[in-house]
Amino acid sequence: MTDISDTGASRQPIDRSRLIFWGVAALTTVLVAGPIVPIVIQAFLDKPLYDSSAGLTLGNFTRLASEPGMARVFFNTLYFGLLTMVLAQVFGAVMAVLVGRTNLPGRSWMGEVFIWPLFVSNLVIAFGWFTMYGPSGFMTLAAKTYLGAAPWNLYTVTGMGIVAGLSQAPLTYLMCLAAVTKADPQLEDAARSAGAGPFHALWSVTIPMIRPAVIYSAVLNFVVGIEMLAIPLLFGGPSGIQTVTTFLYDKGINAAVRPEYGIVGAAAILLLILVALLVWLQGYLMQASGRFVTVRGKASRPSILDLGKWRWPAFAFVFAFIFFTILSVFGGIFMRSAVTFLTPLIPFWKVLTTANFDLVFESSTYVRSIVNSVLVSTIGAAIGTFFICVIALVARRSEFRYRRPLEYVALFPRSLPGIIAGLGFFYAVIWLPGADMIRGTILVLIIAFMVRYIPVGFGAIAPALAQIGEELDRGSRISGADWWTTVTRIIMPILKPALFSCYALLFIHFFKEYVTAAFLYQPGSEIIGTTMLQLVAQGDNGPVSALATIQVIITALFVIIARRLLGAKIYG
């Protein structure tokens, strides 16, 4: 006969930590695979994914290969990406050395201004370049008036690459700046004691030490180039130039009758494979980065290189770059928002108007897009920060058997271009049972943005987590606390600065995102970026500039608050 008391005593309590481990792993896998699986399936179907009569086929890839001008589309994409990468690397690395290691006049404020483009979307940057350097742009008209001709044409693949490369230079700058300023000064001192001059020591010792940062940012900028939409759409569209992203955008959204889902799926898979290979290459090239480490245990500060007679010419070069690629671009957006039309032939103050902002604030659609952007960014960043924090804790500070695979899955969205993420979630919500209930809501935007930027948040939390000694975990567990109690009461409070940084980064990325939302929004769930896309297509430059100005102002206010009140670390 069985003793009832023995049966009750033998019952094991539910281990909530294990439930959390498996729950987080399952949810992360579903969210990351969610936008990818439907695209893969659609690429091999002869009809739309939601059509129950669809059958398997390889014809989509055949049709894609035979699509008129497809070879040119892929050539344009690769050339555009390479040119973006080269220009970004050259100018970004040079700026990092001049600002980080020399006595350049004004290097503090110029270094701060140089990273401004990272806070706003490529759509805003592209519109700023269009306003100032387009065919009827302010600088273009000024050059034609006073010089007889404008020595640039942005409506070519080369012109597009120049705009993208100069806009991406701040990313290279930040990555190289960290490496340059942390280099061991003893190596340079050794070179100088052997007879090398200051410039030769910098060139032969320090510059090679930033190779990992150069490699990492080079691959990253190439990936950004081939997955970029705004610049190819704004400058390539009018002249009939297409890249893979604009091809997907046109076939998936702007198709005359109905989207060509099969060809779009096939092209999306090829782009996804290319980006995934590049991300893998990035990791492979970084495997040997340990031999470039020069900062280990002893604190040191590299000496500042005296430019001597080259001090002011270097200042002129850096200031000219900042003025023509950043100050004038942002200035063009602000000026265009405050005038009826922008031209150097008429004094600015004679055409001042509030009509553009009046139009924005009198339109319920435009106001709703602003409100939705703030809501998606505020709420989404909070949800994303918590979710990413739990992922990082499970992957880095738990005994979960599959913690390493979980981290790989969480970081996979690095290989997921925004346009593919948006397309994949669009397929998912119309295909998966029950998912249609969130279609066209800001909730699907929050989920899509969160998935795409898991690697960004993970990168903000993981380094701080690594600095917390594991003896704290062990001490808590010895005292009888389970894993969840340990991380919530001990680890998370210590991580508070990193969590603020994660929240700030997610807010900025969510607020400037537009590509992922292009396939997902519907009337009622517009955000600033998608509204600007529509207005750009219609040629309504006044409201575009007003919305861009509002986006820049809100972003600037948030960055100031996040830095000064929350102590958040944003972009280094």
Coordinates of C-alpha atoms in Angstrom, one line a residue:
M1 CA 0.0 0.0 0.0
T2 CA 1.4 3.4 -1.0
D3 CA 1.9 6.0 1.7
I4 CA 0.2 9.3 0.7
S5 CA 2.7 11.3 2.7
D6 CA 5.5 9.7 0.9
T7 CA 3.9 10.5 -2.5
G8 CA 3.6 14.2 -1.6
A9 CA 7.1 14.4 -0.3
S10 CA 8.5 12.9 -3.5
R11 CA 6.9 15.6 -5.7
Q12 CA 9.6 17.9 -7.0
P13 CA 8.7 21.6 -7.1
I14 CA 8.6 23.3 -10.5
D15 CA 12.0 24.8 -11.3
R16 CA 11.0 28.3 -12.5
S17 CA 14.6 29.0 -13.6
R18 CA 14.5 26.1 -16.0
L19 CA 11.1 27.2 -17.3
I20 CA 12.6 30.7 -17.9
F21 CA 15.6 29.2 -19.8
W22 CA 13.4 27.1 -22.1
G23 CA 10.8 29.8 -22.5
V24 CA 13.3 32.5 -23.5
A25 CA 15.1 30.1 -25.9
A26 CA 11.8 29.1 -27.5
L27 CA 10.5 32.7 -27.8
T28 CA 13.8 34.0 -29.2
T29 CA 14.0 31.2 -31.8
V30 CA 10.4 31.8 -32.9
L31 CA 10.8 35.5 -33.2
V32 CA 14.1 35.3 -35.1
A33 CA 12.9 32.5 -37.4
G34 CA 9.5 34.1 -37.8
P35 CA 10.5 36.5 -40.6
I36 CA 12.9 34.1 -42.3
V37 CA 10.8 30.9 -42.7
P38 CA 7.9 32.5 -44.6
I39 CA 10.3 34.1 -47.1
V40 CA 12.1 30.8 -47.7
I41 CA 8.8 29.0 -48.2
Q42 CA 7.4 31.8 -50.5
A43 CA 10.5 31.6 -52.7
F44 CA 9.5 28.0 -53.6
L45 CA 5.8 28.5 -54.1
D46 CA 4.1 29.4 -57.4
K47 CA 1.4 31.4 -55.8
P48 CA 1.2 33.8 -52.7
L49 CA 1.9 32.1 -49.4
Y50 CA -1.6 32.5 -48.2
D51 CA -3.1 30.8 -51.2
S52 CA -4.0 27.2 -50.2
S53 CA -3.6 26.0 -53.9
A54 CA 0.0 27.1 -54.1
G55 CA 2.5 24.4 -55.2
L56 CA 6.2 23.9 -55.0
T57 CA 8.3 25.3 -57.8
L58 CA 11.9 26.5 -58.7
G59 CA 10.4 28.8 -61.3
N60 CA 10.8 31.9 -59.1
F61 CA 14.6 31.7 -59.3
T62 CA 14.4 31.1 -63.1
R63 CA 12.1 34.1 -63.5
L64 CA 14.4 36.2 -61.3
A65 CA 17.5 35.2 -63.4
S66 CA 15.6 36.1 -66.6
E67 CA 14.2 39.4 -65.2
P68 CA 15.3 42.2 -67.6
G69 CA 18.3 44.1 -66.1
M70 CA 18.7 41.8 -63.1
A71 CA 22.4 41.4 -63.7
R72 CA 22.7 45.2 -63.7
V73 CA 20.7 45.4 -60.4
F74 CA 23.2 43.1 -58.7
F75 CA 26.2 44.9 -60.2
N76 CA 24.8 48.2 -59.0
T77 CA 24.3 46.8 -55.5
L78 CA 27.8 45.4 -55.2
Y79 CA 29.4 48.6 -56.7
F80 CA 27.3 50.8 -54.5
G81 CA 28.2 48.8 -51.4
L82 CA 32.0 48.7 -52.2
L83 CA 32.1 52.5 -52.9
T84 CA 30.2 53.1 -49.7
M85 CA 32.7 51.0 -47.8
V86 CA 35.8 52.5 -49.3
L87 CA 34.8 56.1 -48.8
A88 CA 33.5 55.5 -45.3
Q89 CA 36.8 53.7 -44.3
V90 CA 39.1 56.3 -45.7
F91 CA 37.4 59.4 -44.3
G92 CA 36.3 57.7 -41.0
A93 CA 39.8 56.4 -40.2
V94 CA 41.5 59.7 -41.1
M95 CA 39.1 61.6 -38.9
A96 CA 39.6 59.1 -36.0
V97 CA 43.4 59.7 -36.1
L98 CA 43.2 63.5 -36.4
V99 CA 40.6 63.9 -33.7
G100 CA 41.8 61.2 -31.4
R101 CA 45.6 61.5 -31.5
T102 CA 46.6 65.0 -32.7
N103 CA 46.4 68.5 -31.3
L104 CA 43.8 69.5 -34.0
P105 CA 42.1 72.8 -33.1
G106 CA 38.5 72.3 -32.1
R107 CA 38.8 68.5 -32.1
S108 CA 36.4 68.1 -29.1
W109 CA 33.4 69.8 -30.7
M110 CA 34.1 68.6 -34.2
G111 CA 34.3 65.0 -32.9
E112 CA 30.9 65.4 -31.3
V113 CA 29.4 66.9 -34.5
F114 CA 30.9 64.2 -36.6
I115 CA 28.7 61.5 -35.1
W116 CA 25.4 63.3 -35.6
P117 CA 24.4 61.3 -38.7
L118 CA 24.3 58.2 -36.6
F119 CA 21.4 59.5 -34.6
V120 CA 19.0 59.9 -37.6
S121 CA 17.8 57.6 -40.4
N122 CA 19.4 57.3 -43.8
L123 CA 16.1 58.7 -45.2
V124 CA 16.6 62.0 -43.3
I125 CA 20.3 62.1 -44.5
A126 CA 19.3 61.3 -48.1
F127 CA 16.7 64.1 -48.1
G128 CA 19.2 66.5 -46.7
W129 CA 21.6 65.7 -49.5
F130 CA 18.8 66.0 -52.0
T131 CA 17.8 69.4 -50.6
M132 CA 21.4 70.8 -50.8
Y133 CA 23.1 68.8 -53.6
G134 CA 20.2 67.6 -55.8
P135 CA 19.6 69.0 -59.3
S136 CA 17.7 72.0 -57.8
G137 CA 19.5 71.9 -54.5
F138 CA 20.7 75.0 -52.7
M139 CA 24.4 74.2 -53.2
T140 CA 23.9 73.0 -56.7
L141 CA 22.2 76.3 -57.7
A142 CA 24.9 78.3 -56.0
A143 CA 27.6 76.4 -57.9
K144 CA 25.8 76.9 -61.2
T145 CA 25.3 80.6 -60.4
Y146 CA 28.8 81.4 -59.3
L147 CA 30.9 78.7 -60.9
G148 CA 28.9 78.1 -64.1
A149 CA 28.3 74.4 -63.3
A150 CA 28.0 72.0 -60.4
P151 CA 30.8 69.4 -60.3
W152 CA 28.6 66.6 -59.0
N153 CA 25.7 64.5 -60.1
L154 CA 24.1 62.4 -57.4
Y155 CA 21.8 60.7 -59.8
T156 CA 24.3 58.0 -60.7
V157 CA 25.5 54.9 -58.9
T158 CA 28.8 56.7 -58.2
G159 CA 27.0 59.7 -56.9
M160 CA 24.8 57.5 -54.6
G161 CA 27.9 55.7 -53.4
I162 CA 29.6 59.0 -52.5
V163 CA 26.6 60.2 -50.5
A164 CA 26.3 56.8 -48.7
G165 CA 30.1 56.6 -48.0
L166 CA 30.4 60.1 -46.6
S167 CA 27.3 59.5 -44.5
Q168 CA 28.7 56.2 -43.1
A169 CA 32.1 57.6 -42.3
P170 CA 31.0 58.4 -38.7
L171 CA 30.5 54.7 -38.0
T172 CA 34.1 53.9 -39.1
Y173 CA 35.2 57.0 -37.1
L174 CA 33.7 55.7 -33.8
M175 CA 35.1 52.2 -34.2
C176 CA 38.6 53.4 -35.1
L177 CA 38.6 56.2 -32.5
A178 CA 38.2 53.7 -29.6
A179 CA 41.2 51.7 -31.0
V180 CA 43.4 54.8 -31.6
T181 CA 42.8 56.3 -28.2
K182 CA 43.5 53.0 -26.3
A183 CA 46.7 52.1 -28.1
D184 CA 49.7 51.5 -25.8
P185 CA 52.0 54.6 -26.0
Q186 CA 55.0 52.6 -25.0
L187 CA 55.1 51.0 -28.5
E188 CA 55.3 54.5 -30.1
D189 CA 57.9 55.6 -27.6
A190 CA 60.0 52.5 -28.5
A191 CA 59.7 53.4 -32.2
R192 CA 60.7 57.0 -31.5
S193 CA 63.7 55.9 -29.4
A194 CA 64.8 53.9 -32.4
G195 CA 64.9 57.1 -34.5
A196 CA 61.4 57.3 -35.9
G197 CA 59.7 60.7 -36.1
P198 CA 56.2 61.2 -34.5
F199 CA 54.4 60.8 -37.8
H200 CA 56.4 57.8 -38.8
A201 CA 55.8 56.2 -35.4
L202 CA 52.1 56.8 -35.7
W203 CA 51.9 55.4 -39.2
S204 CA 54.1 52.4 -38.6
V205 CA 53.0 51.4 -35.1
T206 CA 49.6 52.8 -34.1
I207 CA 47.7 52.7 -37.4
P208 CA 48.4 48.9 -38.0
M209 CA 47.0 48.4 -34.5
I210 CA 43.6 49.6 -35.5
R211 CA 43.3 46.9 -38.2
P212 CA 40.6 45.0 -36.3
A213 CA 38.5 48.1 -36.1
V214 CA 39.1 48.9 -39.8
I215 CA 38.2 45.3 -40.8
Y216 CA 35.1 45.2 -38.6
S217 CA 33.8 48.5 -39.8
A218 CA 34.7 47.8 -43.4
V219 CA 32.5 44.7 -43.6
L220 CA 29.8 46.4 -41.6
N221 CA 29.7 49.4 -44.0
F222 CA 29.6 47.1 -47.0
V223 CA 26.6 45.3 -45.5
V224 CA 24.9 48.7 -44.7
G225 CA 25.6 49.7 -48.3
I226 CA 24.0 46.7 -50.0
E227 CA 20.9 46.7 -47.7
M228 CA 20.4 50.5 -47.8
L229 CA 17.1 51.7 -49.3
A230 CA 16.7 55.5 -48.9
I231 CA 19.7 56.8 -50.9
P232 CA 19.2 54.3 -53.9
L233 CA 15.5 55.1 -53.8
L234 CA 15.8 58.8 -53.7
F235 CA 18.6 59.3 -56.2
G236 CA 18.4 56.1 -58.2
G237 CA 14.7 56.0 -58.7
P238 CA 14.3 59.1 -60.9
S239 CA 17.2 58.0 -63.2
G240 CA 16.0 54.3 -63.4
I241 CA 18.9 52.9 -61.3
Q242 CA 18.0 49.9 -59.2
T243 CA 19.7 48.0 -56.4
V244 CA 18.4 44.8 -54.8
T245 CA 16.6 46.8 -52.1
T246 CA 14.8 49.1 -54.4
F247 CA 14.0 46.1 -56.6
L248 CA 12.4 44.4 -53.6
Y249 CA 10.6 47.6 -52.6
D250 CA 9.2 48.1 -56.1
K251 CA 8.1 44.5 -56.7
G252 CA 6.8 44.1 -53.2
I253 CA 5.0 47.4 -52.6
N254 CA 4.8 49.4 -55.8
A255 CA 3.8 46.7 -58.2
A256 CA 1.1 48.0 -60.5
V257 CA -1.5 45.2 -60.0
R258 CA -0.3 43.0 -57.1
P259 CA 3.1 42.3 -55.5
E260 CA 5.1 39.6 -57.3
Y261 CA 5.7 37.5 -54.1
G262 CA 7.6 34.7 -55.8
I263 CA 10.3 36.8 -57.4
V264 CA 10.5 39.0 -54.2
G265 CA 11.0 35.9 -52.1
A266 CA 13.8 34.6 -54.4
A267 CA 15.6 37.9 -54.4
A268 CA 15.2 38.2 -50.7
I269 CA 16.8 34.8 -50.1
L270 CA 19.8 35.8 -52.3
L271 CA 20.3 39.1 -50.4
L272 CA 19.9 37.3 -47.0
I273 CA 22.6 34.7 -48.0
L274 CA 25.0 37.4 -49.2
V275 CA 24.6 39.4 -46.0
A276 CA 24.9 36.3 -43.8
L277 CA 28.2 35.4 -45.6
L278 CA 29.5 38.9 -45.1
V279 CA 28.7 38.7 -41.4
W280 CA 30.4 35.3 -41.2
L281 CA 33.4 36.8 -43.0
Q282 CA 33.5 39.6 -40.5
G283 CA 33.7 37.1 -37.6
Y284 CA 36.3 35.0 -39.3
L285 CA 38.6 38.0 -40.0
M286 CA 38.2 39.1 -36.4
Q287 CA 39.4 35.8 -35.0
A288 CA 43.0 36.9 -35.0
S289 CA 42.3 40.3 -33.4
G290 CA 43.8 39.2 -30.1
R291 CA 47.3 39.7 -31.4
F292 CA 46.5 43.4 -31.8
V293 CA 45.7 43.9 -28.1
T294 CA 48.0 46.5 -26.5
V295 CA 46.0 47.5 -23.4
R296 CA 46.0 44.8 -20.8
G297 CA 46.3 45.6 -17.1
K298 CA 48.2 48.9 -16.7
A299 CA 46.3 52.1 -17.4
S300 CA 48.0 54.3 -20.1
R301 CA 47.1 57.3 -22.2
P302 CA 48.6 57.7 -25.7
S303 CA 50.5 61.0 -26.3
I304 CA 49.0 63.7 -28.5
L305 CA 50.8 64.1 -31.7
D306 CA 51.8 67.7 -32.5
L307 CA 50.9 68.5 -36.1
G308 CA 53.1 71.6 -36.1
K309 CA 52.7 73.6 -39.3
W310 CA 50.0 71.2 -40.5
R311 CA 47.8 72.0 -37.6
W312 CA 45.6 74.6 -39.3
P313 CA 45.5 72.9 -42.8
A314 CA 44.3 69.8 -41.0
F315 CA 41.7 71.9 -39.2
A316 CA 40.6 73.3 -42.6
F317 CA 40.2 69.8 -44.0
V318 CA 38.2 68.4 -41.1
F319 CA 36.0 71.5 -40.9
A320 CA 35.3 71.5 -44.6
F321 CA 34.3 67.8 -44.4
I322 CA 32.0 68.5 -41.5
F323 CA 30.5 71.6 -43.0
F324 CA 29.8 70.2 -46.5
T325 CA 28.6 66.7 -45.4
I326 CA 26.9 67.3 -42.0
L327 CA 26.2 70.9 -41.2
S328 CA 25.0 71.8 -44.6
V329 CA 22.9 68.6 -44.9
F330 CA 21.2 69.2 -41.5
G331 CA 21.0 73.0 -42.2
G332 CA 19.3 72.3 -45.5
I333 CA 16.6 70.2 -43.8
F334 CA 16.0 73.0 -41.2
M335 CA 16.0 75.8 -43.8
R336 CA 13.7 73.9 -46.2
S337 CA 11.2 73.3 -43.4
A338 CA 11.0 77.1 -42.7
V339 CA 10.6 78.5 -46.3
T340 CA 8.2 78.3 -49.2
F341 CA 11.2 77.3 -51.4
L342 CA 14.9 77.2 -50.9
T343 CA 17.2 79.0 -53.3
P344 CA 20.5 81.0 -53.0
L345 CA 19.0 83.6 -55.4
I346 CA 16.5 84.9 -52.8
P347 CA 17.4 85.9 -49.3
F348 CA 16.3 83.3 -46.8
W349 CA 14.4 85.7 -44.6
K350 CA 12.1 86.8 -47.5
V351 CA 10.5 83.4 -48.0
L352 CA 10.1 82.4 -44.3
T353 CA 6.9 80.6 -43.5
T354 CA 5.3 78.2 -41.0
A355 CA 3.1 76.7 -43.7
N356 CA 5.0 73.4 -43.7
F357 CA 4.6 72.8 -40.0
D358 CA 1.0 74.0 -40.1
L359 CA 0.3 71.4 -42.7
V360 CA 1.9 68.7 -40.6
F361 CA 0.1 69.6 -37.4
E362 CA -3.2 70.1 -39.1
S363 CA -3.2 66.7 -40.6
S364 CA -4.3 63.8 -38.4
T365 CA -2.2 61.4 -40.4
Y366 CA 1.0 63.3 -39.9
V367 CA 0.4 63.9 -36.2
R368 CA -0.5 60.2 -35.8
S369 CA 2.8 59.2 -37.4
I370 CA 4.7 61.3 -34.9
V371 CA 2.7 60.0 -32.0
N372 CA 3.1 56.4 -33.2
S373 CA 6.9 56.8 -33.6
V374 CA 7.2 58.1 -30.0
L375 CA 5.0 55.2 -28.7
V376 CA 6.8 52.5 -30.7
S377 CA 10.2 53.8 -29.5
T378 CA 9.3 54.4 -25.9
I379 CA 7.3 51.2 -25.3
G380 CA 9.3 49.1 -27.7
A381 CA 12.6 50.1 -26.3
A382 CA 11.4 49.2 -22.7
I383 CA 10.1 45.8 -23.8
G384 CA 13.2 45.2 -25.9
T385 CA 15.6 46.1 -23.1
F386 CA 14.0 43.7 -20.7
F387 CA 13.8 40.8 -23.2
I388 CA 17.4 41.3 -24.4
C389 CA 18.6 41.6 -20.8
V390 CA 17.0 38.2 -20.0
I391 CA 18.5 36.7 -23.1
A392 CA 22.0 38.0 -22.1
L393 CA 21.6 36.7 -18.6
V394 CA 20.6 33.2 -19.8
A395 CA 23.3 33.1 -22.5
R396 CA 26.1 34.4 -20.3
R397 CA 25.2 33.8 -16.6
S398 CA 23.2 30.6 -16.4
E399 CA 23.7 26.8 -16.5
F400 CA 21.3 26.4 -19.4
R401 CA 22.6 23.6 -21.6
Y402 CA 21.8 25.5 -24.8
R403 CA 23.0 28.9 -23.8
R404 CA 25.6 29.2 -26.6
P405 CA 23.1 28.2 -29.3
L406 CA 20.7 30.8 -27.8
E407 CA 23.4 33.5 -28.1
Y408 CA 24.0 32.6 -31.8
V409 CA 20.2 32.7 -32.5
A410 CA 19.9 36.1 -30.7
L411 CA 22.8 37.6 -32.7
F412 CA 21.6 36.2 -36.1
P413 CA 19.5 39.3 -36.9
R414 CA 22.8 41.0 -37.6
S415 CA 22.5 39.2 -40.9
L416 CA 18.9 40.3 -41.4
P417 CA 18.5 43.4 -43.6
G418 CA 15.7 45.7 -42.6
I419 CA 13.7 45.2 -45.8
I420 CA 13.8 41.4 -45.4
A421 CA 12.8 41.6 -41.8
G422 CA 9.8 43.8 -42.8
L423 CA 8.9 41.5 -45.7
G424 CA 9.3 38.4 -43.6
F425 CA 7.0 39.7 -40.8
F426 CA 4.5 40.8 -43.5
Y427 CA 4.4 37.2 -44.8
A428 CA 4.2 35.8 -41.2
V429 CA 1.2 37.9 -40.1
I430 CA -0.8 36.9 -43.2
W431 CA 0.2 33.3 -43.1
L432 CA 0.3 32.1 -39.4
P433 CA -3.0 31.4 -37.8
G434 CA -4.0 34.1 -35.3
A435 CA -1.2 36.4 -36.3
D436 CA -3.5 38.5 -38.5
M437 CA -5.0 40.1 -35.4
I438 CA -1.8 42.2 -35.0
R439 CA -1.6 43.1 -38.7
G440 CA -1.4 46.8 -39.3
T441 CA -0.9 47.7 -35.7
I442 CA 2.0 49.3 -33.9
L443 CA 2.5 46.0 -32.0
V444 CA 3.8 44.3 -35.1
L445 CA 6.2 47.2 -35.6
I446 CA 7.4 46.9 -32.0
I447 CA 8.0 43.1 -32.4
A448 CA 9.7 43.5 -35.8
F449 CA 12.0 46.3 -34.6
M450 CA 12.9 44.5 -31.4
V451 CA 13.9 41.4 -33.3
R452 CA 16.0 43.3 -35.8
Y453 CA 17.9 45.2 -33.0
I454 CA 18.5 42.3 -30.5
P455 CA 22.2 42.4 -31.5
V456 CA 22.4 46.1 -30.7
G457 CA 21.0 45.7 -27.3
F458 CA 23.0 42.6 -26.6
G459 CA 26.1 44.5 -27.5
A460 CA 25.3 47.1 -24.9
I461 CA 24.6 44.6 -22.0
A462 CA 27.0 41.7 -22.6
P463 CA 30.3 43.7 -22.0
A464 CA 28.9 45.1 -18.7
L465 CA 27.7 41.7 -17.7
A466 CA 31.2 40.3 -18.2
Q467 CA 32.7 42.8 -15.8
I468 CA 30.5 41.5 -12.9
G469 CA 32.3 38.8 -10.9
E470 CA 30.6 35.4 -10.9
E471 CA 31.3 35.1 -7.2
L472 CA 28.2 37.2 -6.6
D473 CA 26.1 34.5 -8.3
R474 CA 27.8 31.8 -6.4
G475 CA 27.3 33.6 -3.0
S476 CA 23.6 34.1 -3.7
R477 CA 23.1 30.5 -4.7
I478 CA 24.9 29.2 -1.7
S479 CA 22.5 31.3 0.4
G480 CA 19.6 29.4 -1.1
A481 CA 18.4 31.8 -3.8
D482 CA 17.5 30.4 -7.2
W483 CA 18.8 31.8 -10.5
W484 CA 15.9 34.2 -11.1
T485 CA 16.2 35.7 -7.6
T486 CA 19.9 36.1 -8.0
V487 CA 19.8 37.9 -11.3
T488 CA 16.9 40.1 -10.4
R489 CA 18.1 41.2 -7.0
I490 CA 21.8 41.3 -7.5
I491 CA 22.9 41.3 -11.1
M492 CA 20.2 43.5 -12.7
P493 CA 20.7 46.4 -10.2
I494 CA 24.4 46.4 -11.0
L495 CA 23.6 46.4 -14.7
K496 CA 21.4 49.5 -14.4
P497 CA 23.8 51.8 -16.4
A498 CA 24.1 49.2 -19.2
L499 CA 20.3 48.8 -19.2
F500 CA 19.9 52.6 -19.6
S501 CA 22.4 52.5 -22.5
C502 CA 20.5 49.6 -24.1
Y503 CA 17.2 51.5 -23.8
A504 CA 18.7 54.6 -25.3
L505 CA 20.2 52.8 -28.2
L506 CA 17.0 50.9 -28.9
F507 CA 14.9 54.1 -28.7
I508 CA 17.2 55.8 -31.2
H509 CA 17.1 52.8 -33.6
F510 CA 13.4 52.3 -33.3
F511 CA 12.7 56.0 -33.8
K512 CA 14.7 56.3 -37.0
E513 CA 13.7 52.9 -38.4
Y514 CA 11.6 53.1 -41.6
V515 CA 12.7 50.2 -43.9
T516 CA 11.3 47.4 -41.8
A517 CA 8.0 49.2 -41.4
A518 CA 7.6 49.8 -45.1
F519 CA 5.8 46.5 -45.6
L520 CA 4.0 46.4 -42.2
Y521 CA 2.2 49.6 -41.6
Q522 CA -1.4 50.4 -42.6
P523 CA -3.5 53.5 -42.2
G524 CA -3.5 54.1 -38.4
S525 CA -0.1 52.6 -37.8
E526 CA 2.0 55.1 -39.8
I527 CA 5.4 56.3 -38.3
I528 CA 7.4 59.2 -39.3
G529 CA 9.7 57.3 -41.7
T530 CA 6.9 55.6 -43.7
T531 CA 5.0 59.0 -44.0
M532 CA 8.2 60.6 -45.3
L533 CA 8.6 57.8 -47.8
Q534 CA 5.2 58.5 -49.2
L535 CA 5.7 62.2 -49.3
V536 CA 9.1 61.8 -51.0
A537 CA 7.5 59.7 -53.7
Q538 CA 4.8 62.4 -54.2
G539 CA 7.4 65.2 -54.3
D540 CA 6.0 67.0 -51.3
N541 CA 9.3 68.4 -50.0
G542 CA 7.8 70.9 -47.6
P543 CA 6.1 68.4 -45.3
V544 CA 9.0 66.0 -45.6
S545 CA 11.4 68.6 -44.4
A546 CA 9.1 69.6 -41.5
L547 CA 8.7 65.9 -40.4
A548 CA 12.5 65.4 -40.8
T549 CA 13.1 68.5 -38.6
I550 CA 10.7 67.2 -36.0
Q551 CA 12.4 63.8 -36.0
V552 CA 15.8 65.4 -35.6
I553 CA 14.6 67.7 -32.7
I554 CA 13.0 64.8 -30.8
T555 CA 16.1 62.6 -31.2
A556 CA 18.4 65.4 -30.1
L557 CA 16.3 66.1 -27.0
F558 CA 16.2 62.4 -26.1
V559 CA 20.0 62.0 -26.6
I560 CA 20.6 65.0 -24.3
I561 CA 18.3 63.6 -21.6
A562 CA 19.7 60.1 -21.9
R563 CA 23.2 61.2 -21.6
R564 CA 22.9 63.8 -18.8
L565 CA 20.0 62.4 -16.7
L566 CA 20.3 58.7 -17.3
G567 CA 24.1 58.6 -17.9
A568 CA 23.5 56.4 -20.9
K569 CA 26.5 55.6 -23.1
I570 CA 25.4 56.1 -26.7
Y571 CA 27.7 55.2 -29.6
G572 CA 30.8 55.2 -27.4

